[in-house]
Short mmCIF file of C-alpha atoms in Angstrom, two decimals:
data_model
loop_
_atom_site.label_atom_id
_atom_site.label_comp_id
_atom_site.label_asym_id
_atom_site.label_seq_id
_atom_site.Cartn_x
_atom_site.Cartn_y
_atom_site.Cartn_z
CA MET A 37 104.70 113.82 31.21
CA VAL A 38 106.90 115.98 29.01
CA GLN A 39 110.42 115.71 30.08
CA SER A 40 112.76 118.49 28.67
CA ASN A 41 116.41 117.56 28.33
CA PRO A 42 118.23 118.49 31.59
CA GLY A 43 119.98 121.81 31.30
CA GLU A 44 118.39 122.97 27.81
CA PRO A 45 115.41 124.99 27.12
CA ALA A 46 112.22 123.48 27.81
CA ALA A 47 110.79 121.33 24.85
CA GLU A 48 107.69 122.69 22.99
CA SER A 49 105.13 120.04 22.93
CA ARG A 50 101.42 119.69 22.34
CA PHE A 51 101.54 117.36 25.43
CA ASP A 52 102.18 120.31 27.68
CA ASP A 53 98.56 121.62 26.99
CA PRO A 54 96.46 119.84 29.70
CA ARG A 55 93.31 120.35 27.57
CA LEU A 56 94.78 118.05 25.03
CA LEU A 57 95.63 115.44 27.66
CA ALA A 58 92.00 115.49 29.06
CA ASP A 59 90.79 114.99 25.38
CA TYR A 60 93.02 111.95 25.05
CA GLY A 61 91.83 110.40 28.14
CA TYR A 62 94.47 111.24 30.81
CA ASP A 63 93.47 112.21 34.33
CA GLY A 64 96.71 113.75 35.49
CA GLN A 65 99.66 115.78 34.36
CA VAL A 66 103.23 115.23 35.52
CA VAL A 67 105.37 118.30 35.13
CA ASN A 68 109.05 117.68 34.83
CA GLU A 69 111.19 120.82 34.31
CA PHE A 70 113.85 119.64 36.71
CA ARG A 71 112.77 122.50 39.10
CA PRO A 72 110.62 120.46 41.69
CA PRO A 73 108.32 122.28 43.99
CA HIS A 74 110.72 121.78 47.12
CA THR A 75 113.24 124.08 45.22
CA ALA A 76 110.50 126.71 45.26
CA VAL A 77 110.02 127.02 49.10
CA THR A 78 112.14 129.37 51.28
CA PHE A 79 113.15 126.62 54.14
CA ASP A 80 112.31 129.36 56.58
CA SER A 81 111.01 126.68 58.89
CA VAL A 82 114.46 125.20 58.87
CA ASP A 83 116.42 128.19 59.03
CA PRO A 84 115.55 131.84 57.78
CA ARG A 85 119.16 132.44 56.85
CA ILE A 86 118.91 130.06 53.91
CA PHE A 87 116.88 132.43 51.54
CA PRO A 88 116.76 135.69 53.48
CA PRO A 89 114.37 138.34 51.79
CA GLY A 90 116.01 140.65 49.18
CA SER A 91 118.47 137.78 48.12
CA ASP A 92 118.94 136.50 44.78
CA GLY A 93 118.24 133.03 45.79
CA ARG A 94 114.97 134.32 47.28
CA ALA A 95 113.93 135.92 44.11
CA TRP A 96 114.70 132.76 42.11
CA VAL A 97 112.63 130.71 44.39
CA GLU A 98 109.76 133.03 44.48
CA ALA A 99 109.87 133.08 40.55
CA THR A 100 110.01 129.37 40.45
CA ALA A 101 106.99 129.09 42.76
CA ARG A 102 105.03 131.50 40.66
CA HIS A 103 105.63 129.21 37.68
CA ILE A 104 104.43 126.27 39.46
CA ASP A 105 101.43 128.06 40.53
CA GLU A 106 100.43 128.83 37.02
CA ARG A 107 101.21 124.97 35.87
CA ILE A 108 98.88 123.74 38.64
CA SER A 109 96.14 126.10 37.64
CA ARG A 110 96.34 125.16 34.03
CA ALA A 111 95.94 121.50 34.88
CA HIS A 112 93.21 122.06 37.12
CA ALA A 113 91.29 124.24 34.53
CA ALA A 114 91.41 121.21 32.24
CA GLY A 115 90.06 118.85 35.06
CA LEU A 116 93.48 117.15 35.51
CA ALA A 117 95.40 116.38 38.65
CA ALA A 118 98.73 118.31 38.83
CA TYR A 119 101.75 116.08 39.81
CA TYR A 120 105.45 117.28 39.80
CA PHE A 121 108.34 115.13 39.00
CA THR A 122 110.63 115.47 41.99
CA ASP A 123 114.36 114.48 42.75
CA ILE A 124 115.29 113.59 46.09
CA ILE A 125 117.70 114.44 47.68
CA MET A 126 117.93 118.16 46.43
CA LEU A 127 118.48 120.91 49.14
CA PRO A 128 119.51 124.49 49.07
CA LYS A 129 123.32 124.91 48.96
CA ARG A 130 123.15 127.51 51.79
CA LEU A 131 121.41 124.85 54.05
CA VAL A 132 124.20 122.44 53.46
CA GLU A 133 126.84 125.21 54.31
CA LEU A 134 125.10 126.17 57.30
CA HIS A 135 124.27 122.71 58.73
CA GLY A 136 126.58 120.29 57.01
CA ASP A 137 127.77 119.02 60.21
CA ARG A 138 124.40 117.48 60.99
CA LEU A 139 123.60 116.62 57.35
CA LEU A 140 126.52 114.89 55.75
CA ASP A 141 128.37 111.55 55.94
CA GLY A 142 132.16 111.08 56.06
CA SER A 143 132.13 111.14 52.18
CA GLY A 144 130.42 114.54 51.96
CA ARG A 145 127.05 113.18 51.17
CA ILE A 146 123.71 114.28 52.40
CA ASP A 147 122.53 111.25 54.30
CA LEU A 148 119.09 110.44 55.30
CA ALA A 149 120.10 108.05 57.98
CA ARG A 150 120.93 111.26 59.99
CA PRO A 151 118.22 112.68 62.06
CA PHE A 152 118.55 116.14 61.08
CA ALA A 153 118.26 115.26 57.35
CA GLN A 154 115.16 113.38 58.11
CA GLU A 155 113.83 116.46 59.97
CA VAL A 156 114.74 118.84 57.23
CA HIS A 157 112.87 116.59 54.63
CA ARG A 158 109.72 116.57 56.87
CA LEU A 159 109.69 120.41 57.36
CA MET A 160 110.54 120.84 53.48
CA LEU A 161 107.47 118.70 52.48
CA ARG A 162 105.18 120.60 54.85
CA GLU A 163 106.36 123.86 53.30
CA VAL A 164 105.71 122.51 50.00
CA PHE A 165 102.13 121.68 50.44
CA ALA A 166 101.62 124.90 52.42
CA ARG A 167 102.86 126.88 49.59
CA PHE A 168 101.02 124.80 46.93
CA PRO A 169 97.93 123.50 48.48
CA GLY A 170 96.34 122.63 45.01
CA LEU A 171 99.45 120.41 44.12
CA ASP A 172 97.90 116.84 43.87
CA GLY A 173 101.09 114.82 44.50
CA LEU A 174 104.80 114.05 43.75
CA VAL A 175 106.37 111.56 41.56
CA VAL A 176 109.68 110.77 43.49
CA ARG A 177 112.84 109.72 41.69
CA THR A 178 115.78 108.52 43.59
CA GLY A 179 119.29 107.44 42.21
CA GLU A 180 119.69 110.32 39.84
CA THR A 181 119.65 113.98 40.82
CA TYR A 182 119.83 116.58 38.02
CA LEU A 183 121.10 119.88 39.19
CA GLN A 184 121.35 121.58 35.82
CA ASN A 185 118.27 123.79 36.33
CA VAL A 186 118.60 124.55 39.98
CA PRO A 187 121.39 127.13 40.54
CA TYR A 188 120.87 127.45 44.29
CA HIS A 189 120.50 123.75 45.19
CA THR A 190 122.68 120.69 45.53
CA GLY A 191 122.09 116.97 46.16
CA ASN A 192 122.83 113.42 45.84
CA ASN A 193 121.24 109.97 45.63
CA PRO A 194 119.55 109.24 49.03
CA ILE A 195 119.90 105.48 48.68
CA LEU A 196 123.17 105.09 50.56
CA HIS A 197 122.24 102.05 52.72
CA GLY A 198 120.07 99.84 50.48
CA ALA A 199 116.78 98.94 51.62
CA ASP A 200 116.94 100.87 54.66
CA SER A 201 117.37 104.23 52.75
CA HIS A 202 114.13 103.26 50.79
CA LEU A 203 112.27 102.68 54.06
CA THR A 204 113.28 105.71 55.62
CA LEU A 205 112.41 107.95 52.65
CA LEU A 206 109.16 105.94 52.21
CA GLY A 207 108.22 106.54 55.84
CA ILE A 208 108.70 110.20 55.53
CA LEU A 209 106.89 110.48 52.25
CA ARG A 210 103.93 108.52 53.68
CA ASP A 211 103.69 110.44 56.82
CA GLU A 212 103.99 113.89 55.34
CA VAL A 213 102.47 113.63 51.97
CA CYS A 214 99.89 110.69 51.98
CA GLU A 215 98.81 111.33 55.64
CA ARG A 216 99.31 114.97 56.81
CA ALA A 217 98.82 116.61 53.44
CA GLY A 218 96.33 114.00 51.92
CA LYS A 219 98.21 113.99 48.60
CA ARG A 220 99.54 111.18 46.38
CA VAL A 221 103.12 109.82 46.15
CA PHE A 222 104.19 107.81 43.09
CA TYR A 223 107.31 106.20 44.19
CA ARG A 224 109.47 105.18 41.26
CA THR A 225 111.48 101.82 41.57
CA TRP A 226 113.87 103.08 38.96
CA SER A 227 116.87 103.76 41.17
CA THR A 228 120.44 103.63 39.97
CA GLY A 229 121.34 103.44 43.71
CA ASP A 230 119.63 100.18 44.13
CA ASP A 231 118.85 98.40 40.95
CA LYS A 232 117.38 95.36 42.76
CA LEU A 233 114.36 97.40 43.50
CA THR A 234 113.76 98.03 39.87
CA ALA A 235 113.15 94.36 38.85
CA ASP A 236 113.74 91.83 41.61
CA PRO A 237 110.30 90.56 42.79
CA ASP A 238 111.65 89.21 46.10
CA TYR A 239 113.70 92.44 46.96
CA TYR A 240 110.72 94.55 45.89
CA ARG A 241 108.57 92.72 48.40
CA GLY A 242 111.20 92.67 50.94
CA VAL A 243 111.12 96.58 50.88
CA THR A 244 107.35 97.33 50.01
CA ASP A 245 105.81 94.71 52.30
CA ARG A 246 107.45 96.60 55.21
CA VAL A 247 105.54 99.84 54.36
CA PRO A 248 101.94 100.07 55.45
CA VAL A 249 99.51 100.19 52.54
CA HIS A 250 97.97 103.73 51.88
CA ASP A 251 95.61 104.64 49.19
CA ASN A 252 97.73 107.60 48.28
CA LEU A 253 100.89 105.61 48.06
CA LEU A 254 101.68 103.96 44.56
CA PHE A 255 104.86 102.54 43.27
CA SER A 256 105.60 103.58 39.79
CA ILE A 257 107.40 100.71 37.62
CA LYS A 258 108.79 100.83 34.22
CA HIS A 259 107.31 98.23 31.92
CA THR A 260 110.78 96.88 31.17
CA SER A 261 112.89 95.15 33.67
CA ARG A 262 115.67 97.60 32.98
CA ASP A 263 115.72 100.81 30.91
CA PHE A 264 113.30 101.33 28.06
CA TRP A 265 115.01 99.03 25.69
CA ARG A 266 113.93 96.19 23.39
CA THR A 267 115.39 92.73 24.20
CA VAL A 268 114.67 93.44 27.97
CA PRO A 269 112.03 91.32 29.60
CA PHE A 270 108.72 92.42 30.92
CA ASN A 271 109.12 93.91 34.47
CA PRO A 272 108.49 90.89 36.97
CA THR A 273 107.56 93.12 39.64
CA ILE A 274 104.41 94.41 38.13
CA GLY A 275 101.39 92.95 39.74
CA VAL A 276 103.59 91.78 42.77
CA GLY A 277 102.96 92.79 46.39
CA ARG A 278 100.28 94.60 48.48
CA HIS A 279 100.77 98.31 47.05
CA ARG A 280 98.97 99.72 44.06
CA GLN A 281 101.19 100.15 41.10
CA ILE A 282 101.37 102.40 38.13
CA VAL A 283 103.28 101.47 35.02
CA GLU A 284 105.67 103.72 33.17
CA VAL A 285 105.67 103.91 29.30
CA GLN A 286 108.03 105.88 27.20
CA CYS A 287 106.66 107.18 24.02
CA GLN A 288 109.68 109.02 22.52
CA ARG A 289 112.49 106.39 23.18
CA GLU A 290 115.84 107.81 23.26
CA TYR A 291 117.56 104.67 22.04
CA GLU A 292 115.29 104.50 19.05
CA GLY A 293 115.45 107.69 17.15
CA LYS A 294 113.42 109.92 19.69
CA GLY A 295 110.54 110.25 17.27
CA ALA A 296 112.76 111.48 14.34
CA CYS A 297 111.57 108.19 12.53
CA PRO A 298 108.66 105.84 13.13
CA ASP A 299 108.88 103.91 16.41
CA TYR A 300 105.60 102.25 17.25
CA VAL A 301 105.92 100.54 20.66
CA LEU A 302 102.43 100.12 22.10
CA ASP A 303 101.75 96.74 20.31
CA GLY A 304 104.79 95.35 22.12
CA VAL A 305 103.92 97.18 25.28
CA ILE A 306 100.57 95.91 25.53
CA ASN A 307 100.67 92.49 23.75
CA GLY A 308 104.37 91.66 24.44
CA PHE A 309 107.20 92.55 22.16
CA GLU A 310 107.98 90.06 19.40
CA GLU A 311 111.20 88.82 20.82
CA PHE A 312 109.33 87.48 24.07
CA ARG A 313 105.87 86.44 22.54
CA GLY A 314 105.41 82.80 23.64
CA ALA A 315 107.72 83.31 26.87
CA PRO A 316 106.30 82.10 30.08
CA GLY A 317 104.59 84.68 32.38
CA PRO A 318 103.24 88.06 31.48
CA THR A 319 105.05 89.83 28.56
CA GLY A 320 102.83 92.85 28.16
CA LEU A 321 100.34 95.00 30.08
CA ALA A 322 97.32 93.19 28.55
CA HIS A 323 98.54 90.00 30.65
CA VAL A 324 98.26 92.07 33.79
CA ALA A 325 95.40 94.46 33.36
CA ALA A 326 92.90 92.24 35.61
CA ASN A 327 95.28 92.43 38.52
CA PRO A 328 93.70 94.82 40.78
CA ILE A 329 96.94 96.42 42.17
CA VAL A 330 97.91 97.32 38.69
CA SER A 331 96.02 100.70 38.75
CA GLY A 332 97.10 102.50 35.72
CA VAL A 333 99.62 103.83 33.10
CA TRP A 334 101.59 107.20 32.97
CA THR A 335 103.35 108.01 29.60
CA TRP A 336 106.56 109.82 29.12
CA SER A 337 104.79 111.38 26.14
CA ARG A 338 108.02 113.43 25.28
CA GLY A 339 111.42 113.10 26.70
CA GLY A 340 114.06 110.76 28.18
CA GLY A 341 117.81 110.79 27.70
CA TRP A 342 119.91 113.86 26.61
CA ARG A 343 120.38 116.04 23.57
CA GLY A 344 119.00 115.15 20.06
CA PRO A 345 117.68 114.24 17.72
CA TYR A 346 115.37 117.36 17.89
CA ILE A 347 112.08 116.85 16.32
CA GLY A 348 109.71 119.56 15.18
CA ASN A 349 106.82 117.23 14.78
CA GLU A 350 105.27 114.83 17.19
CA LEU A 351 103.41 112.27 14.95
CA TRP A 352 105.15 109.19 16.23
CA CYS A 353 105.10 110.34 19.85
CA ASP A 354 101.35 111.15 19.46
CA LEU A 355 100.53 107.72 18.11
CA ASN A 356 102.15 105.98 21.10
CA THR A 357 100.67 108.43 23.58
CA TRP A 358 97.08 108.29 22.25
CA VAL A 359 96.89 104.36 21.98
CA ALA A 360 98.42 104.06 25.46
CA ALA A 361 95.61 106.35 26.86
CA ARG A 362 92.72 105.01 25.12
CA TRP A 363 93.70 101.28 25.56
CA THR A 364 94.24 101.95 29.28
CA ARG A 365 90.73 103.44 29.64
CA ASP A 366 89.33 100.32 28.20
CA THR A 367 91.56 97.28 28.55
CA GLY A 368 88.76 95.01 27.16
CA ARG A 369 89.59 96.34 23.54
CA THR A 370 92.51 95.06 21.45
CA GLU A 371 95.38 97.27 20.77
CA ALA A 372 94.68 96.68 17.13
CA ASP A 373 91.16 98.26 17.61
CA VAL A 374 92.57 101.33 19.36
CA PHE A 375 95.15 101.84 16.57
CA ALA A 376 92.48 101.57 14.00
CA GLU A 377 90.56 104.30 15.87
CA TYR A 378 93.78 106.43 15.74
CA ALA A 379 94.04 105.84 12.04
CA ALA A 380 90.40 106.88 11.39
CA ARG A 381 90.93 110.02 13.66
CA ALA A 382 93.89 110.89 11.37
CA GLY A 383 91.73 110.65 8.28
CA LEU A 384 92.59 107.26 6.90
CA ARG A 385 89.89 104.84 5.39
CA GLY A 386 89.85 101.36 3.97
CA ALA A 387 93.06 99.84 2.91
CA ALA A 388 95.11 102.93 3.99
CA VAL A 389 94.33 101.86 7.63
CA GLY A 390 96.19 98.56 6.99
CA ARG A 391 98.99 100.30 5.24
CA PHE A 392 99.58 102.55 8.25
CA ARG A 393 99.34 99.47 10.52
CA ARG A 394 101.79 97.74 8.31
CA LEU A 395 104.36 100.79 8.53
CA ALA A 396 103.98 101.03 12.44
CA LEU A 397 104.65 97.31 12.97
CA LEU A 398 107.43 97.25 10.55
CA SER A 399 108.92 100.24 12.42
CA ALA A 400 109.15 97.95 15.38
CA ALA A 401 110.57 94.98 13.57
CA GLY A 402 113.13 97.03 11.90
CA THR A 403 114.28 98.80 15.03
CA LEU A 404 114.60 95.54 16.69
CA ARG A 405 117.04 94.25 14.00
CA GLY A 406 118.82 97.46 13.40
CA HIS A 407 119.52 98.74 16.88
CA TYR A 408 119.16 95.35 18.81
CA SER A 409 119.45 91.80 17.51
CA THR A 410 117.29 88.62 17.34
CA VAL A 411 120.38 86.68 16.55
CA TYR A 412 122.80 87.58 19.46
CA PRO A 413 121.68 89.43 22.58
CA LEU A 414 123.79 92.55 22.63
CA SER A 415 125.15 93.35 26.07
CA ARG A 416 125.75 96.93 25.26
CA LEU A 417 122.34 98.30 24.49
CA THR A 418 123.62 101.88 24.84
CA TRP A 419 126.08 101.39 21.84
CA THR A 420 123.78 104.02 20.21
CA ARG A 421 121.54 106.45 22.15
CA ASP A 422 120.19 109.96 21.88
CA GLN A 423 121.95 111.60 18.78
CA PHE A 424 125.10 109.43 19.18
CA LEU A 425 126.34 106.48 17.22
CA GLY A 426 128.87 104.13 18.80
CA GLY A 427 131.47 102.02 17.17
CA SER A 428 133.74 99.04 17.30
CA ASP A 429 136.50 100.92 18.86
CA LYS A 430 134.78 101.06 22.28
CA ASP A 431 131.10 100.60 22.71
CA LEU A 432 130.77 97.39 20.43
CA THR A 433 134.21 95.76 20.97
CA ALA A 434 133.01 93.23 23.56
CA ASP A 435 129.96 92.06 21.60
CA PHE A 436 131.76 91.78 18.32
CA GLY A 437 134.20 89.54 20.11
CA ARG A 438 131.42 87.29 21.33
CA ILE A 439 129.64 87.44 17.97
CA HIS A 440 132.81 86.21 16.26
CA ALA A 441 133.63 83.71 18.81
CA ALA A 442 130.08 82.16 18.51
CA GLY A 443 130.41 81.98 14.79
CA LEU A 444 127.48 84.40 14.18
CA VAL A 445 129.07 87.26 12.04
CA GLU A 446 127.22 86.38 8.82
CA LYS A 447 123.84 85.96 10.56
CA VAL A 448 124.22 89.33 12.52
CA LEU A 449 125.12 91.14 9.13
CA GLU A 450 122.33 89.45 7.48
CA GLU A 451 119.95 90.64 10.08
CA LYS A 452 121.18 94.39 9.67
CA ALA A 453 120.46 93.94 6.13
CA ARG A 454 117.06 92.65 6.72
CA ALA A 455 116.63 95.76 8.98
CA ALA A 456 117.56 98.13 6.20
CA HIS A 457 115.17 96.40 3.85
CA ALA A 458 112.24 96.73 6.30
CA TRP A 459 113.03 100.42 6.37
CA ALA A 460 112.91 100.61 2.57
CA GLN A 461 109.51 98.98 2.73
CA ILE A 462 108.40 101.59 5.32
CA THR A 463 109.43 104.36 3.04
CA ARG A 464 107.26 103.11 0.10
CA LEU A 465 104.38 102.57 2.32
CA ALA A 466 104.61 106.18 3.53
CA ASP A 467 104.10 107.48 0.22
CA THR A 468 100.75 105.59 0.10
CA ILE A 469 99.26 106.92 3.27
CA PRO A 470 97.10 109.99 3.13
CA LEU A 471 96.97 111.49 6.53
CA ARG A 472 94.55 114.37 6.64
CA ASP A 473 96.86 116.70 8.34
CA ARG A 474 99.31 118.25 5.76
CA GLU A 475 102.20 118.70 8.25
CA ASP A 476 101.79 115.04 9.42
CA ARG A 477 101.70 113.84 6.02
CA ALA A 478 104.72 115.60 5.02
CA TYR A 479 106.48 114.44 8.13
CA LEU A 480 105.37 110.78 7.70
CA ARG A 481 107.29 110.80 4.35
CA VAL A 482 110.50 112.77 5.81
CA SER A 483 110.68 110.75 8.93
CA THR A 484 110.42 107.35 7.17
CA ARG A 485 113.27 108.58 4.97
CA TYR A 486 115.23 109.66 8.04
CA GLY A 487 114.81 105.91 9.45
CA ARG A 488 115.93 104.42 6.25
CA CYS A 489 119.04 106.66 6.30
CA LEU A 490 119.74 105.80 9.89
CA TYR A 491 119.45 102.19 9.38
CA ASP A 492 121.23 102.18 6.23
CA VAL A 493 124.23 103.82 7.86
CA ILE A 494 123.98 101.12 10.58
CA HIS A 495 123.67 98.26 8.26
CA HIS A 496 126.77 99.31 6.05
CA GLY A 497 128.71 100.69 9.13
CA TRP A 498 128.27 97.36 10.92
CA GLN A 499 129.56 95.65 7.70
CA VAL A 500 132.68 97.60 7.62
CA MET A 501 133.32 97.50 11.42
CA LEU A 502 132.31 93.88 12.16
CA ARG A 503 134.28 92.54 9.06
CA GLY A 504 137.24 94.71 10.00
CA PHE A 505 137.16 93.45 13.56
CA VAL A 506 137.29 89.75 12.35
CA GLY A 507 140.23 90.72 10.05
CA ASP A 508 142.00 92.38 13.20
CA THR A 509 141.42 89.15 14.88
CA THR A 510 142.32 86.57 12.42
CA GLY A 511 144.50 88.69 10.07
CA ALA A 512 142.41 87.83 7.05
CA TYR A 513 140.29 90.81 5.89
CA ASP A 514 137.33 90.63 3.42
CA THR A 515 138.44 93.67 1.69
CA ARG A 516 136.19 93.33 -1.19
CA ALA A 517 132.96 93.21 0.86
CA MET A 518 134.31 95.96 3.21
CA ALA A 519 135.17 98.23 0.36
CA ARG A 520 131.49 97.87 -1.13
CA HIS A 521 129.81 98.65 2.18
CA LEU A 522 132.23 101.54 2.85
CA TYR A 523 131.00 103.10 -0.50
CA ALA A 524 127.47 102.33 0.59
CA TYR A 525 128.12 103.81 4.07
CA ASP A 526 129.44 107.16 2.42
CA ALA A 527 126.35 107.17 0.17
CA ALA A 528 123.81 106.62 3.03
CA TRP A 529 125.40 109.54 4.80
CA ALA A 530 125.17 111.81 1.81
CA ARG A 531 121.43 111.00 1.41
CA TRP A 532 120.99 111.82 5.04
CA HIS A 533 122.56 115.08 4.79
CA ASP A 534 120.54 115.77 1.71
CA LEU A 535 117.36 114.92 3.57
CA ALA A 536 118.19 117.31 6.44
CA ARG A 537 117.59 120.16 3.93
CA ASP A 538 114.02 119.42 4.29
CA PRO A 539 112.64 121.86 7.02
CA GLY A 540 110.66 119.18 8.57
CA CYS A 541 113.63 116.79 9.00
CA ALA A 542 114.75 116.27 12.51
CA THR A 543 118.37 117.01 13.52
CA LEU A 544 120.67 114.26 12.41
CA TYR A 545 122.76 111.84 14.42
CA GLN A 546 126.64 112.27 14.97
CA PRO A 547 128.84 109.27 14.07
CA LEU A 548 130.57 109.56 17.46
CA GLY A 549 129.87 107.83 20.83
CA PHE A 550 127.99 109.19 23.78
CA GLY A 551 130.56 111.09 25.71
CA ALA A 552 131.30 112.67 29.04
CA LYS A 553 129.49 115.60 30.75
CA ASN A 554 130.90 119.31 29.76
CA ALA A 555 131.21 122.15 32.22
CA ASP A 556 127.47 122.79 31.72
CA GLY A 557 126.38 119.29 33.01
CA LEU A 558 125.51 118.22 29.50
CA TYR A 559 126.67 115.30 27.54
CA ASP A 560 128.94 115.80 24.50
CA ALA A 561 129.93 113.43 21.68
CA ASP A 562 133.21 111.40 22.38
CA PRO A 563 135.65 112.93 19.99
CA ASN A 564 137.94 109.98 20.09
CA HIS A 565 135.38 107.12 19.73
CA GLY A 566 132.29 106.05 17.75
CA MET A 567 131.20 104.97 14.25
CA LYS A 568 133.22 107.31 12.32
CA PRO A 569 136.61 106.81 13.86
CA SER A 570 135.94 102.97 13.66
CA VAL A 571 135.02 103.23 9.98
CA ASP A 572 137.73 105.49 9.08
CA ARG A 573 140.31 103.30 10.67
CA TYR A 574 139.45 100.67 8.12
CA ARG A 575 139.02 103.24 5.37
CA ALA A 576 142.70 104.02 5.83
CA LEU A 577 143.34 100.05 5.68
CA LEU A 578 141.55 99.83 2.52
CA GLY A 579 143.44 102.98 0.98
CA ALA A 580 139.97 104.32 0.30
#
């Protein structure tokens, strides 16, 4: 899957080409442009007044349908199954205007507990597969409904009544898609309306065991027990229950640079991440590969999150995507063997393969210690995400308080220094790795320097902010250390802005927190909080 940012132009990606996916070993393509197939049908079977012939809405629906036809044809021409990412609930605004009294609950939400809402969804799915007979199935998301790309539709989370809502929707999908249409449903357990389905094995079984098994019905489960973060355990629902499952892996992680710098995750995804190795139970895909209900993997080869950083080269996404596909095709191989095959494919031989491997593994270690922590388990893993850097004035306040109370300030700051050191090593390694492709070779070097700048900013920014926080708490500021790191923080930003002049460099982070949605439904920076306001507060205190 390539997931473009909601409300923004579609990302340009090699992974949109189904011929490349087939070459890598994939057998299906998930299209996710936030215009699912049920926004490309007329709903004439429900009420012909919804999109009457000649209306602007009808024209938009028909144009969207032609685009979907083209995407399905391209996938099939490459020998791939064509699936569409589908938000439910998403219905025409006009339908809700005409029949809201039979659709909406007392809070104005479309409610699948209402019989007419169920009938509408059954008719909708029948129209979808009548209009798109070549469509091979749907990937169904609940909990989040993105409306930025569908001007004639509205919707909401269908999970209004816990497990009962899941069972109602699963019954409709099983009947109409798996049975009547003979197509596949991948039902995602990531649901912000019911977090227990995501990673609670007992709750998962309590829901799924009440649904009759069908060969065309699979449950799609993130390999992590929460979002795609480090320090979050392997999902304990993988391998549980009676239904077949497919595991989701993100190759361009929005909490870890989005491909602007190296971020090799497949060693951890397959073998278990460093912070969980030795833990009881499965910690990676290799530990569940023999379970017969674990039926495959689908990668978010590009996408996730919002906004930037925006990249022009997909080297690091490609490495994750290729290793995921090739290992899944033959789980008897080790991840290291598959990685070495990728390196050879990229033109590396001999010691250069080992250096590339060292760089990739260091990127995982440096990310863990830079963004996350092995010393203190951060509760606010979203303190930085997409292109935004949070600060001690909001995102990190609670964690900084706990770090100080536990007496871990020096250990945490030492860890951030080790992360910065790892990224300095990565940069030196990059200069010794002769990738065959000239553009990839150039990006290898600029992206590693990008990572070094990012984690230098984090290292020195945390030194200023956390030491300043301690001073705020105790009244005693380590002004000498704070001033030294403030100077280094400014220097790191200056190097980063110099690097941005390189045409191959990804767009830079903003030293502001993740803010609120704007009028276009896109998230902006928080102008009042983040790393810059936090650091600048202590800058003023130091008189610098």
